Coordinates of C-alpha atoms in Angstrom, one line a residue:
Chain A
X9 CA 124.9 159.2 36.7
X10 CA 123.1 155.4 36.7
X11 CA 124.5 153.1 38.4
X12 CA 123.3 149.0 39.9
X13 CA 121.4 148.9 42.7
X14 CA 122.4 148.0 46.2
X15 CA 119.1 146.6 47.4
X16 CA 117.4 144.5 44.2
X17 CA 116.7 141.0 45.6
X18 CA 114.5 139.6 43.0
X19 CA 114.1 139.7 39.4
X20 CA 116.8 140.4 36.4
X21 CA 119.9 141.8 37.8
X22 CA 122.3 144.2 36.4
X23 CA 126.3 143.8 37.0
X24 CA 128.7 141.5 35.4
X25 CA 127.6 143.0 32.1
X26 CA 123.9 141.5 32.6
X27 CA 121.0 143.4 31.8
X28 CA 119.6 144.8 34.8
X29 CA 118.1 147.7 36.6
X30 CA 119.6 150.9 37.5
X31 CA 118.7 153.3 39.5
X32 CA 120.2 157.5 39.7
X33 CA 121.0 160.0 42.9
X34 CA 117.8 161.3 41.8
X35 CA 114.6 158.8 43.2
X36 CA 114.5 157.2 40.2
X37 CA 114.5 153.6 39.3
X38 CA 115.4 152.8 35.6
X39 CA 113.7 149.4 35.0
X40 CA 114.3 147.8 31.2
X41 CA 111.5 146.8 29.1
X42 CA 111.5 143.1 28.4
X43 CA 111.6 142.3 24.7
X44 CA 108.6 140.4 24.5
X45 CA 105.3 141.6 25.2
X46 CA 105.7 141.6 29.0
X47 CA 107.8 145.0 28.6
X48 CA 104.7 146.4 26.6
X49 CA 102.2 145.1 29.2
X50 CA 104.0 146.9 31.8
X51 CA 103.8 149.9 30.7
X52 CA 100.6 149.7 29.7
X53 CA 99.7 148.7 33.5
X54 CA 101.7 151.7 34.7
X55 CA 100.4 154.2 32.6
X56 CA 96.2 153.3 33.2
X57 CA 97.0 152.8 36.5
X58 CA 98.6 156.4 37.3
X59 CA 95.5 158.1 35.5
X60 CA 93.0 155.9 37.1
X61 CA 91.1 158.3 39.0
X62 CA 89.2 154.8 40.4
X63 CA 92.4 153.9 42.6
X64 CA 92.0 155.4 46.4
X65 CA 95.2 157.5 47.5
X66 CA 95.5 155.2 50.6
X67 CA 95.8 152.3 47.9
X68 CA 97.4 154.3 45.7
X69 CA 101.0 154.8 48.0
X70 CA 101.2 150.7 48.0
X71 CA 102.1 151.5 44.1
X72 CA 105.8 152.4 43.1
X73 CA 105.4 156.5 41.2
X74 CA 105.1 156.6 37.7
X75 CA 107.4 158.7 35.5
X76 CA 107.1 157.8 32.5
X77 CA 109.6 155.9 30.0
X78 CA 113.1 156.5 29.0
X79 CA 116.0 155.4 26.4
X80 CA 118.9 154.9 29.1
X81 CA 121.7 153.5 28.2
X82 CA 121.5 149.7 29.0
X83 CA 123.4 148.1 32.0
X84 CA 124.3 145.5 29.6
X85 CA 126.3 147.7 27.2
X86 CA 124.3 147.1 24.3
X87 CA 123.2 151.1 23.6
X88 CA 120.4 153.5 24.5
X89 CA 117.3 151.0 25.5
X90 CA 113.9 151.5 26.9
X91 CA 113.3 151.9 30.6
X92 CA 110.1 152.1 32.7
X93 CA 111.2 155.2 34.8
X94 CA 109.3 154.7 38.9
X95 CA 110.7 155.6 41.8
X96 CA 113.3 153.9 43.8
X97 CA 111.6 152.5 46.3
X98 CA 114.9 152.1 48.2
X99 CA 115.7 156.1 48.3
X100 CA 117.0 157.5 51.7
X101 CA 117.1 153.8 53.3
X102 CA 121.0 152.9 54.6
X103 CA 120.4 149.5 54.5
X104 CA 117.5 148.2 54.2
X105 CA 116.1 144.9 54.7
X106 CA 113.8 143.7 52.1
X107 CA 111.4 140.3 51.6
X108 CA 110.0 139.6 48.0
X109 CA 106.8 137.5 48.1
X110 CA 105.0 137.0 45.0
X111 CA 101.5 136.6 45.2
X112 CA 98.6 133.7 44.2
X113 CA 98.9 130.5 44.2
X114 CA 98.6 131.2 40.0
X115 CA 100.7 133.2 38.3
X116 CA 98.9 133.1 35.6
X117 CA 95.9 135.2 33.7
X118 CA 93.1 132.7 32.5
X119 CA 93.8 134.7 29.0
X120 CA 97.7 133.8 28.5
X121 CA 98.4 131.2 26.2
X122 CA 98.8 127.6 26.8
X123 CA 102.4 127.8 26.4
X124 CA 102.7 129.9 29.4
X125 CA 99.9 128.9 31.1
X126 CA 101.8 124.8 31.1
X127 CA 104.9 126.8 32.3
X128 CA 103.5 128.5 34.9
X129 CA 101.5 125.9 36.1
X130 CA 104.6 123.7 36.2
X131 CA 106.4 126.1 38.8
X132 CA 103.3 127.1 40.5
X133 CA 103.4 123.3 41.6
X134 CA 107.4 122.9 42.1
X135 CA 107.2 125.7 44.2
X136 CA 105.1 126.8 47.2
X137 CA 102.8 128.8 45.3
X138 CA 100.1 126.2 44.9
X139 CA 100.1 125.0 48.4
X140 CA 100.5 128.2 49.8
X141 CA 99.5 130.9 48.1
X142 CA 102.9 132.6 47.2
X143 CA 106.0 131.7 47.4
X144 CA 109.2 134.2 48.7
X145 CA 111.3 135.4 45.4
X146 CA 114.3 137.2 46.8
X147 CA 115.3 138.0 50.7
X148 CA 118.0 140.5 51.9
X149 CA 118.5 140.5 56.1
X150 CA 120.1 142.9 57.5
X151 CA 122.3 142.6 60.8
X152 CA 122.6 146.3 61.3
X153 CA 125.2 148.3 60.4
X154 CA 128.2 146.2 61.2
X155 CA 127.1 143.2 60.3
X156 CA 126.5 143.4 56.6
X157 CA 123.4 141.2 55.3
X158 CA 122.5 137.6 54.5
X159 CA 121.3 137.4 50.5
X160 CA 118.7 134.4 49.8
X161 CA 119.7 132.4 45.9
X162 CA 115.9 133.4 44.4
X163 CA 115.8 129.7 44.0
X164 CA 116.7 128.5 47.2
X165 CA 113.3 129.8 48.8
X166 CA 111.0 130.0 46.2
X167 CA 110.1 125.8 47.3
X168 CA 110.0 126.5 51.1
X169 CA 107.9 125.0 52.9
X170 CA 105.1 126.0 56.0
X171 CA 107.7 125.7 58.6
X172 CA 110.5 127.0 56.7
X173 CA 108.5 130.5 55.4
X174 CA 107.6 130.7 59.2
X175 CA 110.9 130.4 60.3
X176 CA 112.0 132.7 57.5
X177 CA 109.3 135.5 59.0
X178 CA 110.7 134.9 62.3
X179 CA 114.6 136.1 61.3
X180 CA 113.2 139.0 59.5
X181 CA 112.4 140.9 62.4
X182 CA 114.9 139.1 64.9
X183 CA 117.9 141.5 66.4
X184 CA 120.2 138.0 65.6
X185 CA 123.2 138.7 64.0
X186 CA 122.9 136.7 60.7
X187 CA 125.7 134.6 58.9
X188 CA 122.7 132.5 58.2
X189 CA 119.0 131.7 59.3
X190 CA 118.7 131.4 62.7
X191 CA 117.1 128.6 64.2
X192 CA 116.2 130.2 67.1
X193 CA 115.9 133.9 66.0
X194 CA 114.8 136.0 68.8
X195 CA 111.3 138.0 67.0
X196 CA 112.5 140.8 69.1
X197 CA 111.4 143.5 66.4
X198 CA 108.0 141.9 66.1
X199 CA 105.9 143.7 67.4
X200 CA 107.3 147.2 65.8
X201 CA 107.6 145.6 62.7
X202 CA 104.8 143.5 61.9
X203 CA 102.8 145.0 64.7
X204 CA 100.8 148.1 65.1
X205 CA 98.8 150.7 63.8
X206 CA 101.7 151.5 60.9
X207 CA 103.1 148.1 60.9
X208 CA 103.9 145.6 57.8
X209 CA 100.5 143.9 58.8
X210 CA 98.4 146.5 59.4
X211 CA 99.2 148.1 55.7
X212 CA 98.4 144.0 54.5
X213 CA 95.1 144.3 56.1
X214 CA 94.5 147.7 54.3
X215 CA 95.7 146.3 50.7
X216 CA 93.4 143.3 51.7
X217 CA 90.1 144.9 52.3
X218 CA 90.5 146.6 48.8
X219 CA 90.9 143.5 47.5
X220 CA 87.8 142.3 48.7
X221 CA 86.1 145.0 46.9
X222 CA 88.1 146.3 43.4
X223 CA 86.8 144.5 40.2
X224 CA 88.9 146.8 38.3
X225 CA 92.5 145.0 37.8
X226 CA 93.4 141.4 38.2
X227 CA 97.3 140.8 39.7
X228 CA 98.7 137.8 38.3
X229 CA 102.7 137.5 39.3
X230 CA 102.6 140.7 41.2
X231 CA 104.9 140.7 44.4
X232 CA 104.3 142.4 48.0
X233 CA 107.8 144.1 48.7
X234 CA 108.3 144.4 52.1
X235 CA 111.5 146.8 54.0
X236 CA 112.5 148.4 57.0
X237 CA 115.9 149.5 58.7
X238 CA 117.4 146.7 60.6
X239 CA 119.8 149.6 61.8
X240 CA 116.8 151.9 63.4
X241 CA 115.0 148.9 65.1
X242 CA 118.5 148.2 66.7
X243 CA 118.2 151.9 68.1
X244 CA 115.1 151.9 69.0
X245 CA 114.2 154.2 66.5
X246 CA 110.7 153.4 63.9
X247 CA 112.3 151.3 62.0
X248 CA 110.8 152.6 58.2
X249 CA 108.2 148.8 57.6
X250 CA 106.3 149.8 54.4
X251 CA 105.3 147.4 52.1
X252 CA 104.8 148.3 48.3
X253 CA 103.3 146.1 45.2
X254 CA 105.9 145.9 42.2
X255 CA 106.0 143.6 39.2
X256 CA 102.9 144.6 36.9
X257 CA 103.7 142.9 33.4
X258 CA 100.8 140.3 33.8
X259 CA 98.1 142.3 35.2
X260 CA 94.5 142.2 33.2
X261 CA 91.8 143.7 33.2
X262 CA 88.9 142.6 36.5
X263 CA 85.8 142.8 34.5
X264 CA 83.2 143.0 37.3
X265 CA 85.1 140.6 39.0
X266 CA 87.5 140.3 42.6
X267 CA 90.7 138.7 42.1
X268 CA 90.4 136.1 44.4
X269 CA 93.7 134.7 43.5
X270 CA 95.6 137.6 44.9
X271 CA 93.1 137.8 47.6
X272 CA 93.6 134.2 48.4
X273 CA 97.4 134.2 48.1
X274 CA 97.7 137.9 50.5
X275 CA 95.2 136.4 53.2
X276 CA 97.6 133.6 53.0
X277 CA 100.9 136.0 54.1
X278 CA 98.4 137.8 56.6
X279 CA 97.6 134.4 58.3
X280 CA 101.7 133.5 59.0
X281 CA 101.9 136.9 59.7
X282 CA 99.6 137.3 62.3
X283 CA 100.1 133.7 63.8
X284 CA 103.9 135.0 64.6
X285 CA 102.8 138.0 67.0
X286 CA 99.7 136.4 68.7
X287 CA 101.9 133.2 69.2
X288 CA 103.5 133.1 72.0
X289 CA 104.9 136.8 72.6
X290 CA 106.4 136.6 68.9
X291 CA 108.6 133.8 69.0
X292 CA 106.8 130.3 69.6
X293 CA 109.2 128.0 71.4
X294 CA 108.8 125.3 68.4
X295 CA 110.8 127.5 66.3
X296 CA 113.5 125.0 67.2
X297 CA 116.3 123.0 66.3
X298 CA 114.3 120.5 64.5
X299 CA 113.4 123.8 62.2
X300 CA 116.6 124.4 62.0
X301 CA 117.7 120.5 60.4
X302 CA 114.7 121.1 57.3
X303 CA 116.6 124.2 56.4
X304 CA 118.8 122.4 54.4
X305 CA 117.9 124.7 51.1
X306 CA 119.1 127.4 52.3
X307 CA 122.9 129.6 50.8
X308 CA 124.4 131.9 52.2
X309 CA 125.0 135.1 49.4
X310 CA 126.4 136.6 51.7
X311 CA 128.1 140.0 49.5
X312 CA 129.8 141.7 52.7
Chain B
X65 CA 61.2 103.2 53.4
X66 CA 63.1 105.3 51.3
X67 CA 62.4 107.7 48.5
X68 CA 63.9 109.8 46.0
X69 CA 64.4 113.8 46.7
X70 CA 62.3 115.9 45.2
X71 CA 65.0 119.1 45.9
X72 CA 68.7 117.4 44.8
X73 CA 69.8 120.3 42.1
X74 CA 72.9 119.3 41.7
X75 CA 75.0 115.8 41.6
X76 CA 74.3 112.5 40.6
X77 CA 70.3 111.7 40.7
X78 CA 68.6 109.1 41.7
X79 CA 65.3 108.0 39.4
X80 CA 64.8 106.1 36.2
X81 CA 66.8 103.2 37.9
X82 CA 69.7 105.8 38.2
X83 CA 71.9 105.5 40.8
X84 CA 71.5 108.0 43.5
X85 CA 70.6 109.8 47.2
X86 CA 67.0 109.1 48.8
X87 CA 66.0 110.0 51.8
X88 CA 63.2 108.7 54.6
X89 CA 60.6 110.8 56.8
X90 CA 62.7 110.2 59.8
X91 CA 65.0 113.3 57.7
X92 CA 68.1 111.4 56.8
X93 CA 69.8 111.5 53.3
X94 CA 71.4 108.5 51.7
X95 CA 74.0 109.3 49.3
X96 CA 75.5 105.8 47.8
X97 CA 79.1 106.3 48.3
X98 CA 80.9 106.3 44.9
X99 CA 82.8 103.9 44.0
X100 CA 85.8 104.6 43.5
X101 CA 88.6 106.6 46.6
X102 CA 86.0 109.5 46.3
X103 CA 83.3 107.7 48.4
X104 CA 85.5 106.2 51.1
X105 CA 87.1 109.9 51.1
X106 CA 84.3 111.4 51.9
X107 CA 83.6 109.3 54.6
X108 CA 86.6 109.7 55.8
X109 CA 86.7 113.0 56.2
X110 CA 82.7 113.2 57.8
X111 CA 84.4 110.4 60.6
X112 CA 86.9 112.8 60.9
X113 CA 85.3 116.2 61.2
X114 CA 82.3 114.7 63.4
X115 CA 85.0 114.0 65.9
X116 CA 87.0 117.0 65.4
X117 CA 86.9 119.4 68.9
X118 CA 88.5 122.4 67.0
X119 CA 85.4 122.8 64.8
X120 CA 83.4 125.7 66.5
X121 CA 79.8 125.3 67.1
X122 CA 78.5 128.5 65.0
X123 CA 80.5 126.9 62.2
X124 CA 79.5 123.5 62.8
X125 CA 76.2 124.0 61.9
X126 CA 77.0 125.2 58.3
X127 CA 77.7 120.8 57.8
X128 CA 75.3 118.2 57.7
X129 CA 75.2 116.0 60.3
X130 CA 76.8 112.9 59.9
X131 CA 75.3 109.6 61.3
X132 CA 77.6 107.1 60.0
X133 CA 77.6 104.9 57.2
X134 CA 74.8 102.7 56.3
X135 CA 73.9 99.3 54.0
X136 CA 70.4 100.3 52.4
X137 CA 69.3 99.1 48.6
X138 CA 70.5 101.2 46.2
X139 CA 67.7 103.4 43.6
X140 CA 69.4 101.6 40.4
X141 CA 67.8 98.2 42.0
X142 CA 72.1 97.0 42.3
X143 CA 71.3 95.8 45.6
X144 CA 73.0 96.8 48.8
X145 CA 74.8 99.2 48.6
X146 CA 76.8 101.6 51.5
X147 CA 75.7 105.3 51.6
X148 CA 76.7 107.8 53.8
X149 CA 73.4 108.7 56.2
X150 CA 73.4 112.7 56.7
X151 CA 70.8 115.3 57.7
X152 CA 68.3 116.0 55.0
X153 CA 68.4 119.4 54.6
X154 CA 65.1 119.9 53.1
X155 CA 63.5 118.1 55.9
X156 CA 60.6 120.6 57.0
X157 CA 60.5 122.2 53.5
X158 CA 57.9 122.5 51.3
X159 CA 59.6 123.9 47.8
X160 CA 62.8 125.5 48.9
X161 CA 64.7 127.6 46.3
X162 CA 67.8 126.7 45.9
X163 CA 71.3 127.5 44.4
X164 CA 74.4 124.9 44.4
X165 CA 77.5 126.9 44.3
X166 CA 80.8 124.8 43.8
X167 CA 83.3 127.3 45.3
X168 CA 87.0 127.6 44.7
X169 CA 88.9 128.8 41.4
X170 CA 90.8 125.5 41.5
X171 CA 88.7 122.0 42.0
X172 CA 92.1 119.7 42.6
X173 CA 93.8 119.6 45.4
X174 CA 97.7 119.6 45.1
X175 CA 98.2 115.9 45.9
X176 CA 95.5 114.2 43.4
X177 CA 96.5 112.5 40.1
X178 CA 97.9 113.9 37.7
X179 CA 94.7 112.2 35.1
X180 CA 92.7 113.9 37.5
X181 CA 94.8 117.2 38.3
X182 CA 94.1 117.6 34.1
X183 CA 90.7 116.5 33.8
X184 CA 89.6 119.3 36.4
X185 CA 91.7 122.0 35.3
X186 CA 90.2 121.5 32.2
X187 CA 86.7 122.1 33.4
X188 CA 87.8 124.7 36.0
X189 CA 88.4 126.9 32.5
X190 CA 85.8 125.6 30.9
X191 CA 83.6 126.3 33.7
X192 CA 83.6 130.5 35.4
X193 CA 85.1 128.2 38.5
X194 CA 88.6 130.1 36.9
X195 CA 87.4 133.4 36.2
X196 CA 85.0 134.3 38.5
X197 CA 86.3 131.8 41.5
X198 CA 83.4 129.5 41.6
X199 CA 80.7 127.9 39.6
X200 CA 77.1 126.9 39.9
X201 CA 76.6 124.0 39.5
X202 CA 72.5 123.5 40.2
X203 CA 69.3 125.8 40.2
X204 CA 66.2 125.4 41.5
X205 CA 63.5 128.7 41.6
X206 CA 60.4 128.4 43.0
X207 CA 57.5 130.8 42.3
X208 CA 55.5 129.8 44.9
X209 CA 53.4 127.5 45.6
X210 CA 51.0 128.1 42.9
X211 CA 53.4 128.2 39.8
X212 CA 55.9 125.0 40.3
X213 CA 60.0 125.9 40.1
X214 CA 62.3 126.4 37.2
X215 CA 64.9 124.1 37.6
X216 CA 68.1 124.4 34.8
X217 CA 70.1 121.9 33.7
X218 CA 73.6 122.0 35.1
X219 CA 75.6 121.8 32.4
X220 CA 73.7 125.3 31.1
X221 CA 74.8 127.3 34.6
X222 CA 77.9 126.1 34.8
X223 CA 79.1 128.3 32.3
X224 CA 77.7 131.4 33.2
X225 CA 79.9 135.4 32.9
X226 CA 79.9 137.9 35.7
X227 CA 76.7 139.4 34.5
X228 CA 74.7 136.2 33.8
X229 CA 75.3 135.0 37.8
X230 CA 74.7 138.6 38.6
X231 CA 71.2 138.0 37.0
X232 CA 70.6 134.6 38.4
X233 CA 71.6 135.6 41.7
X234 CA 68.8 138.8 41.6
X235 CA 66.4 136.2 40.2
X236 CA 67.0 133.7 42.7
X237 CA 65.3 136.5 45.8
X238 CA 62.8 138.2 43.7
X239 CA 58.7 137.8 43.6
X240 CA 58.4 137.3 39.8
X241 CA 57.0 134.1 38.5
X242 CA 59.4 132.1 36.3
X243 CA 58.6 129.8 33.4
X244 CA 62.1 131.3 33.0
X245 CA 64.9 133.6 33.8
X246 CA 63.4 137.7 33.7
X247 CA 65.6 139.5 32.5
X248 CA 64.1 142.2 34.8
X249 CA 63.6 140.5 38.0
X250 CA 62.1 142.5 41.1
X251 CA 65.0 142.0 43.9
X252 CA 61.9 142.1 46.4
X253 CA 63.4 139.6 48.2
X254 CA 66.9 140.5 48.3
X255 CA 66.9 142.3 51.7
X256 CA 65.5 139.5 53.8
X257 CA 66.9 136.3 52.4
X258 CA 70.2 138.0 51.2
X259 CA 70.7 140.9 53.9
X260 CA 69.6 141.0 57.7
X261 CA 71.5 139.0 60.4
X262 CA 70.6 136.1 59.2
X263 CA 70.8 136.3 55.7
X264 CA 72.4 134.7 53.4
X265 CA 75.4 137.5 53.3
X266 CA 75.8 137.0 57.2
X267 CA 76.3 133.5 57.2
X268 CA 78.8 133.4 54.3
X269 CA 80.8 136.2 55.8
X270 CA 80.4 134.3 59.4
X271 CA 81.9 131.5 57.0
X272 CA 84.6 133.3 55.4
X273 CA 85.7 134.5 58.7
X274 CA 86.6 131.0 59.7
X275 CA 88.5 129.9 56.3
X276 CA 90.7 133.3 57.2
X277 CA 92.4 132.0 60.8
X278 CA 91.3 127.8 60.0
X279 CA 94.5 125.3 58.6
X280 CA 92.7 122.6 59.4
X281 CA 91.4 121.3 56.5
X282 CA 91.5 122.2 52.7
X283 CA 87.8 122.2 50.7
X284 CA 88.3 121.2 47.0
X285 CA 85.2 121.0 45.1
X286 CA 83.0 121.3 47.8
X287 CA 79.6 123.2 47.4
X288 CA 77.2 126.1 49.1
X289 CA 74.3 124.7 49.4
X290 CA 71.8 127.9 49.6
X291 CA 68.1 127.5 50.9
X292 CA 64.7 129.0 51.1
X293 CA 61.3 129.0 50.6
X294 CA 59.7 131.6 48.5
X295 CA 56.3 130.6 49.3
X296 CA 57.1 132.2 53.2
X297 CA 58.6 135.5 51.4
X298 CA 56.0 135.6 49.7
X299 CA 53.3 135.5 53.0
X300 CA 56.1 138.4 54.3
X301 CA 57.0 135.4 56.9
X302 CA 61.2 134.3 57.7
X303 CA 62.1 132.8 54.2
X304 CA 64.3 129.9 56.3
X305 CA 67.3 131.9 54.4
X306 CA 70.4 129.1 54.9
X307 CA 73.6 128.1 53.7
X308 CA 75.0 124.5 54.3
X309 CA 78.8 123.1 52.8
X310 CA 78.3 119.8 51.1
X311 CA 80.2 117.3 49.1
X312 CA 83.6 116.3 50.8
X313 CA 85.4 113.7 48.2
X314 CA 87.7 115.9 48.3
X315 CA 89.2 117.6 51.2
X316 CA 92.5 117.0 52.8
X317 CA 94.4 118.7 55.9
X318 CA 95.4 122.1 56.1
X319 CA 98.6 121.6 56.8
X320 CA 99.1 124.9 59.0
X321 CA 98.3 126.6 55.5
X322 CA 94.7 128.6 55.8
X323 CA 92.2 127.5 52.1
X324 CA 93.3 130.1 50.4
X325 CA 92.0 128.7 47.0
X326 CA 88.0 128.3 48.8
X327 CA 88.9 131.4 50.6
X328 CA 89.3 133.2 47.5
X329 CA 86.0 131.9 46.1
X330 CA 83.7 132.8 48.7
X331 CA 85.2 136.0 48.9
X332 CA 84.3 136.6 45.6
X333 CA 80.6 135.3 45.6
X334 CA 80.0 137.5 48.6
X335 CA 81.6 140.2 46.4
X336 CA 78.2 139.2 44.3
X337 CA 75.6 139.3 46.8
X338 CA 76.4 142.2 48.8
X339 CA 76.8 144.1 45.0
X340 CA 73.1 143.1 45.0
X341 CA 72.2 144.1 48.1
X342 CA 73.7 148.4 48.2
X343 CA 73.0 148.8 44.3
X344 CA 70.2 150.4 44.0
X345 CA 68.2 148.9 46.3
X346 CA 68.7 145.7 45.4
X347 CA 68.3 145.9 41.8
X348 CA 70.2 147.4 39.0
X349 CA 68.8 149.5 36.4
X350 CA 71.2 147.8 34.1
X351 CA 69.0 144.4 34.9
X352 CA 68.2 144.8 31.4
X353 CA 67.1 143.4 28.5
X354 CA 70.6 143.2 27.4
X355 CA 71.3 141.0 30.1
X356 CA 68.5 138.8 29.0
X357 CA 70.1 138.1 25.5
X358 CA 73.0 137.2 26.9
X359 CA 70.9 134.5 28.8
X360 CA 70.7 132.1 26.1
X361 CA 72.7 129.4 27.4
X362 CA 69.5 128.7 29.8
X363 CA 67.3 125.5 29.4
X364 CA 63.8 125.5 31.0
X365 CA 64.1 122.3 33.0
X366 CA 60.4 122.9 34.3
X367 CA 58.6 120.0 35.4
X368 CA 55.5 120.5 37.0

């Protein structure tokens, strides 16, 4: 009994007869293999990684569990197609707020084809990747159970400026009810979502420490998937703030060198989040109307 | 009384009627302004930086002191030309061993011209920059006072592989006498040059910590200049291990974002140096003939 997931914010999406991932009730996420070499590359990564004894448990927890591949009925009605079977990251979550953030100023591996490099370089320059070391690729901000959520169009968030990214990150951890991004987010939950020993910042720092040392894999075009439950935060309960790495179609061997591209990008993201926690109790005063006016690129894709 | 410096390992070099930097006996280094916008960009950086109160002293010490600009007789006999007047980094050193390392997998700023980006990207891909996050741009390895030194041709060290870079870094801190790079360097001075509270690794880590936080400048195509005195190490004295940043013709404003490109590159270099200190007492056993055979790209530019 496969169905279309509610909580996917980036990548190809099923629905309306399109090909996209599916989920079941047992906690599995079925991701259709991309038809070209990317599909086999991602299978190859998950297979190798799942058997790689060099990965410590405190790092492995940041990766979705891999259950193999399986032929299942594709969401576009095109019949049985091979799918990656992965852990459904949103299992047990009711209304998760989500950000997908593609890490690295460069999304292409040195050994990629000239055509692919040219395409990626163009996009890295057009989006925020080159300037910021990462780009947002999907957002879903819940206002709590009663008020539904605000979801961004991917194109509208990929090219945000540093100031706009700050505003998005502040909105992510605010108690405000969203019809659109708030120009004056209260950052009420910054300390419980970004901060603390189990918060997002702490998890990102743990990952960063590993990237300062590991020379096994280079993760091009890989994303950090950030989640928490707004409703739990509103009720004063632990909001389940969690990061996972996703999208491994462009992972290559490290060959004795650290992944300086990923490390630079995640360090840049860490600086943004760290600043929110340290500046003026989480909510800088300059988070003002001026910021909001820059915010024309956003679209309100509210769906319920 | 200006003269040609003995210890310059990278960049344009005076001598034989060419235009290059000069030094005086009072500790000044005269660098001719590059004719195009790079010259004025470097003057502009030094001028701004020298007045920038946001730079803490423990970071400012990594930069050459700036004394202004001055018209002096150019080394190529072309008459009075404007020069940057900087601290002579080798003042007081007799026979410094030197490595110049250009930091960053990308040597071009996002706002550079298309022609310049294309040129740099090509070079970053041809050299080790893209893969390793840095490239060697000059080496001068002293064997101690009696034996002269070994100096590399720039072109021969820019494209080294990870294994070759490891071999160079091990040679840098070894007691071996060089006619060429040793295939079995003893790494005798690794702990006093790379290690310790005042060693190269410690200095690089201090710089890295600043780069994790500073959003003032982005340092494209900037180099770390690493020095020590081999003769002092041989005599069991403190070898004066020191790093400086040099070459600021492509520095741009940070605009609220960390320099993730420089940070990634310096972190990669740190990993290489750190591995030499932690692997098998500084000299890994695999530093063998096999490594040496890969070493055909080197040329022996021994000059005395």
